[in-house]
CSV table of N, CA and C in Angstrom, one decimal:
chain,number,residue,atom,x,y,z
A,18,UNK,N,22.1,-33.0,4.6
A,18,UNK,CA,22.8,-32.9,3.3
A,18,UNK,C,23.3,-34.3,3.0
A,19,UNK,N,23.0,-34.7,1.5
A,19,UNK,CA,23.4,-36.1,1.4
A,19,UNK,C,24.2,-36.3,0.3
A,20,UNK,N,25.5,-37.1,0.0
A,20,UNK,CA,25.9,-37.3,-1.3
A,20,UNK,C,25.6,-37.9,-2.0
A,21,UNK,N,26.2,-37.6,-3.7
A,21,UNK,CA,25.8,-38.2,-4.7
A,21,UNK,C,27.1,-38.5,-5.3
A,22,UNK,N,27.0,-39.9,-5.6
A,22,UNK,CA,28.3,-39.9,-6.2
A,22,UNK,C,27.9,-40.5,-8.1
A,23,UNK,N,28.6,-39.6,-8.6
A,23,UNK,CA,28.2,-40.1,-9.8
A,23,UNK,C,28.6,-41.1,-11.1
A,24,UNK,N,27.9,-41.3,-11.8
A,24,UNK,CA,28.4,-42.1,-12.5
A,24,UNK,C,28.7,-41.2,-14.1
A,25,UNK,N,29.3,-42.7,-14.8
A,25,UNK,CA,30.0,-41.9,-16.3
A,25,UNK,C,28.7,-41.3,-17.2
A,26,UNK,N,28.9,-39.9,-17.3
A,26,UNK,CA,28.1,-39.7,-18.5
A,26,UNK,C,26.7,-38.6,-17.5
A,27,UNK,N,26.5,-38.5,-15.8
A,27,UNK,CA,25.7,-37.8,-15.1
A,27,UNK,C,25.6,-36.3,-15.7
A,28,UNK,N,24.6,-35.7,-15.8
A,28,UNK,CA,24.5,-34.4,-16.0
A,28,UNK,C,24.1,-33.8,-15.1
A,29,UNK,N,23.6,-32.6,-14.6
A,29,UNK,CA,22.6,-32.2,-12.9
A,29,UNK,C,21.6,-31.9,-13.3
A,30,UNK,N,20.4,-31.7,-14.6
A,30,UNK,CA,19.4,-32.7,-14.2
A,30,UNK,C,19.3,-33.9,-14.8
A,31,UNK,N,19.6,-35.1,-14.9
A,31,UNK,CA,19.8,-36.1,-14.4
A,31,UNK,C,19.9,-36.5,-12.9
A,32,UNK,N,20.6,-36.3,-12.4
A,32,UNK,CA,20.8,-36.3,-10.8
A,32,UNK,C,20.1,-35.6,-10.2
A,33,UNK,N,19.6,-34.5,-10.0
A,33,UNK,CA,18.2,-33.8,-9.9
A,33,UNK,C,16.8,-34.8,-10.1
A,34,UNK,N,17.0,-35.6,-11.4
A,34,UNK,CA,15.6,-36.2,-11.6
A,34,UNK,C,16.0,-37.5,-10.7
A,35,UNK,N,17.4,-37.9,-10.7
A,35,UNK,CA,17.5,-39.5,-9.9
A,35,UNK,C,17.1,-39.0,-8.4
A,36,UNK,N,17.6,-38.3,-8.0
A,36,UNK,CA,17.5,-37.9,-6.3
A,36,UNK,C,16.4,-37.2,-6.1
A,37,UNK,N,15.6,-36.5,-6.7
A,37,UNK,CA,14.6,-35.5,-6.3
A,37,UNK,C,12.8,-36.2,-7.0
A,38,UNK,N,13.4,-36.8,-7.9
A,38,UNK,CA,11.8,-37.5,-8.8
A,38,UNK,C,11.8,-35.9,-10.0
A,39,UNK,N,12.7,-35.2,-10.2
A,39,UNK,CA,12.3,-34.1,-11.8
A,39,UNK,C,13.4,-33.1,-11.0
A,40,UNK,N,13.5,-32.3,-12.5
A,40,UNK,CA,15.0,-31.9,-12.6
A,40,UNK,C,14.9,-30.0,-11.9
A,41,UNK,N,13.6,-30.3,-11.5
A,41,UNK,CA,13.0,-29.0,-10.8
A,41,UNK,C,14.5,-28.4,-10.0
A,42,UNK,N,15.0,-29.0,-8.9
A,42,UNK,CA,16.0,-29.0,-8.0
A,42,UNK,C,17.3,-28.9,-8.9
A,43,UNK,N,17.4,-28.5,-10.0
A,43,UNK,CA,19.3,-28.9,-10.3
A,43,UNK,C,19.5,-27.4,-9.6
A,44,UNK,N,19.2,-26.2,-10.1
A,44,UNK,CA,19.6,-25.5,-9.7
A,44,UNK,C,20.2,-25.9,-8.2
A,45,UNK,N,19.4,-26.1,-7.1
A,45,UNK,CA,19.7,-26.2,-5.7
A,45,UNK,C,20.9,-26.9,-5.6
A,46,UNK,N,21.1,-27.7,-6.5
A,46,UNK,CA,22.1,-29.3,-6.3
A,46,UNK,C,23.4,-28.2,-7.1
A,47,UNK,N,23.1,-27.3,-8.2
A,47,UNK,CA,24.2,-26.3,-8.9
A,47,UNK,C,24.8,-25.3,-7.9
A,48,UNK,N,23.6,-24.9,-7.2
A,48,UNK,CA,24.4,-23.9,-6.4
A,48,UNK,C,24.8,-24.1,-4.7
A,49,UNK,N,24.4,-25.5,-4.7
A,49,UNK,CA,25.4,-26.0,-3.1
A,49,UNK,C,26.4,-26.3,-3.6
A,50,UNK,N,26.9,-26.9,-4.8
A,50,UNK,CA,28.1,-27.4,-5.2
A,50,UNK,C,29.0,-26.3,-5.7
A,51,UNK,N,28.7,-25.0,-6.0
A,51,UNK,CA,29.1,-24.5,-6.6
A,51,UNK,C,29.8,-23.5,-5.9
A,52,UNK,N,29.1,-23.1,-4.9
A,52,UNK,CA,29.6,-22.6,-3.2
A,52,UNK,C,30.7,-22.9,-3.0
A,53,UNK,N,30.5,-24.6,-3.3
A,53,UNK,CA,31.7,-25.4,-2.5
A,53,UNK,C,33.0,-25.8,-3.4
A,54,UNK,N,32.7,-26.0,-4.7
A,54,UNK,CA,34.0,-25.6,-6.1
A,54,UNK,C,33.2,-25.1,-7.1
A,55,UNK,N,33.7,-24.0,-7.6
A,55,UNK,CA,32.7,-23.3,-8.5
A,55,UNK,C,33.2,-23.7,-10.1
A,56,UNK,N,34.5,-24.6,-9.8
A,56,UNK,CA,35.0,-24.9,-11.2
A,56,UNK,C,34.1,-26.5,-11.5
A,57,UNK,N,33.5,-26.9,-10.5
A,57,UNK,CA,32.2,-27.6,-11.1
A,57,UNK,C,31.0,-27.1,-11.8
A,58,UNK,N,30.6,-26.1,-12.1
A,58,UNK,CA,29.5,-25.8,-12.7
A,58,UNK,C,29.6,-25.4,-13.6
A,59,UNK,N,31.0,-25.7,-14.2
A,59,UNK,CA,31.4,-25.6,-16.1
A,59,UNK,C,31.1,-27.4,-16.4
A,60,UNK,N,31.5,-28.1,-15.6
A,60,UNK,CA,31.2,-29.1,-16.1
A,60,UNK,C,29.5,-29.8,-16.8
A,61,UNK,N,29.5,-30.4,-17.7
A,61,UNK,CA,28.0,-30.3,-19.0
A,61,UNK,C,27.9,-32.4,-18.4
A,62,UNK,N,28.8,-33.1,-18.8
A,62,UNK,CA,28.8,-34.4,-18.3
A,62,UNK,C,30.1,-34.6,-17.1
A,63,UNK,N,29.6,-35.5,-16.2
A,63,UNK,CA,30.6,-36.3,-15.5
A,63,UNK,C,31.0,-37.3,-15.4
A,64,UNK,N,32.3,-37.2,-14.8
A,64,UNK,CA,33.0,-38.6,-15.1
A,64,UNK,C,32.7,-39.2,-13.5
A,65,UNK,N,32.8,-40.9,-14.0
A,65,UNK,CA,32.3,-41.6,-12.8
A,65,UNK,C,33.1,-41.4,-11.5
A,66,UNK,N,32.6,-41.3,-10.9
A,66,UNK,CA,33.2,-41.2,-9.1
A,66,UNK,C,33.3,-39.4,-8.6
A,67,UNK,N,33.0,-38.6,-9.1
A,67,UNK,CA,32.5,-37.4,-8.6
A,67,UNK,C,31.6,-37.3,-7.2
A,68,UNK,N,32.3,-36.7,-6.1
A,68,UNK,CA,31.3,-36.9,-5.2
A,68,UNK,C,30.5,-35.1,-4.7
A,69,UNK,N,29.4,-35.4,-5.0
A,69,UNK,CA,28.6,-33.8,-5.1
A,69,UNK,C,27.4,-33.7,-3.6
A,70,UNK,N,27.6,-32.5,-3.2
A,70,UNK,CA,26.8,-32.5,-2.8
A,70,UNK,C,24.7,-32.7,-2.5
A,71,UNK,N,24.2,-33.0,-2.1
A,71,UNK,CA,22.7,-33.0,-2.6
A,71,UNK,C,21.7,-32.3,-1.7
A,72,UNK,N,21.6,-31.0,-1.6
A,72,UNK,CA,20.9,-30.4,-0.3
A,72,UNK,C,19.5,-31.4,-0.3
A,73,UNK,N,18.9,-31.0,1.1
A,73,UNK,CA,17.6,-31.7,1.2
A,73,UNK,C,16.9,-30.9,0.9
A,74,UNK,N,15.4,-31.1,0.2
A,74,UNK,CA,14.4,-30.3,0.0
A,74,UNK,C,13.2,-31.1,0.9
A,75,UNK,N,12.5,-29.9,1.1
A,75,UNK,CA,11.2,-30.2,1.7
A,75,UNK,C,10.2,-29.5,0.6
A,76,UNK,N,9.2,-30.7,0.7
A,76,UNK,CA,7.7,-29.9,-0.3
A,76,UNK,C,7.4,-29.0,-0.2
A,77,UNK,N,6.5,-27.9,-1.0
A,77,UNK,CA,5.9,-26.9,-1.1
A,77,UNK,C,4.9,-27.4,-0.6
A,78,UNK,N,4.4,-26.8,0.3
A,78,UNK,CA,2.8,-27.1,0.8
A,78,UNK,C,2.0,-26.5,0.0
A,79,UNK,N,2.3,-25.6,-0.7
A,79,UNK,CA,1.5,-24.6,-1.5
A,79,UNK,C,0.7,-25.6,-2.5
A,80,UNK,N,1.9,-25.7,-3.0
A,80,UNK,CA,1.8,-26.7,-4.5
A,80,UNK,C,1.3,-28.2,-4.1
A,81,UNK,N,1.6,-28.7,-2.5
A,81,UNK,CA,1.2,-30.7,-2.6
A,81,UNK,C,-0.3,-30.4,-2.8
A,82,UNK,N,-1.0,-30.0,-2.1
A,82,UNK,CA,-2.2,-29.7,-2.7
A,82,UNK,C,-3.1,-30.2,-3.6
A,83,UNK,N,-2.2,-29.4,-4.5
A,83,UNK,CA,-2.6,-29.1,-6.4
A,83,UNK,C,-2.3,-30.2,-6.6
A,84,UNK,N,-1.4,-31.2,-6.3
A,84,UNK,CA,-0.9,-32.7,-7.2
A,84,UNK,C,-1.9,-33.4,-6.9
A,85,UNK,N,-2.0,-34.4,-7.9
A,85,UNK,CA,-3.1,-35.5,-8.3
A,85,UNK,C,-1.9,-36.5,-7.2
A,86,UNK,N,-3.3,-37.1,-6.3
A,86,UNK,CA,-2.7,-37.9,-5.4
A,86,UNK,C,-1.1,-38.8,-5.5
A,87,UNK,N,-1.3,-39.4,-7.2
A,87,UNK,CA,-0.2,-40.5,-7.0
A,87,UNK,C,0.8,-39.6,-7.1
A,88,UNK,N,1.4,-38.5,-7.2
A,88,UNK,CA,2.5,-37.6,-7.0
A,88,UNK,C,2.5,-37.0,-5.7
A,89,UNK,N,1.6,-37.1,-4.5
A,89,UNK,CA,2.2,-36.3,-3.3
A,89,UNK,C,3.1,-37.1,-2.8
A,90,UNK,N,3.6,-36.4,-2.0
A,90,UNK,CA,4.5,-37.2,-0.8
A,90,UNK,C,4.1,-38.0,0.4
A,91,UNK,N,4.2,-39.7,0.5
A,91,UNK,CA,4.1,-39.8,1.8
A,91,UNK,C,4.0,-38.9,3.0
A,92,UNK,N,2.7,-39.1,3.9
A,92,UNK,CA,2.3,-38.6,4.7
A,92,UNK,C,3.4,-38.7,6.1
């Protein structure tokens, strides 16, 4: 688990797309944080210095596959 600390004006996907590469993951990043204060997940923008949780994800093996090489993940 890693933090994110944010800056003025972050939304969760934005932060999703900065930490993950696409906003696929906000949910995951919405609902670790939300576990942990759920009166964050009314918030739409944030103010700078917010420190949020950022679960780790691991690739779909399903799906690396299917991606056109310059999108998989280092080996």
């Amino acid at each position: 688990m890693a933090d994110y600390i944010t800056i003025q004006g972050d939304t969760w996907d934005q932060i999703a797309l900065k930490v993950y590469g696409g906003d696929v993951a906000t949910r995951d990043i919405m609902a670790e944080n939300g576990t942990r204060d759920p009166e964050l997940l009314t918030v739409w923008r944030f103010a700078y210095g917010a420190q949020l949780a950022v679960p780790e994800r691991t690739p779909d093996t399903s799906t690396v596959a299917q991606l056109p090489p310059w999108r998989r993940p280092d080996a």
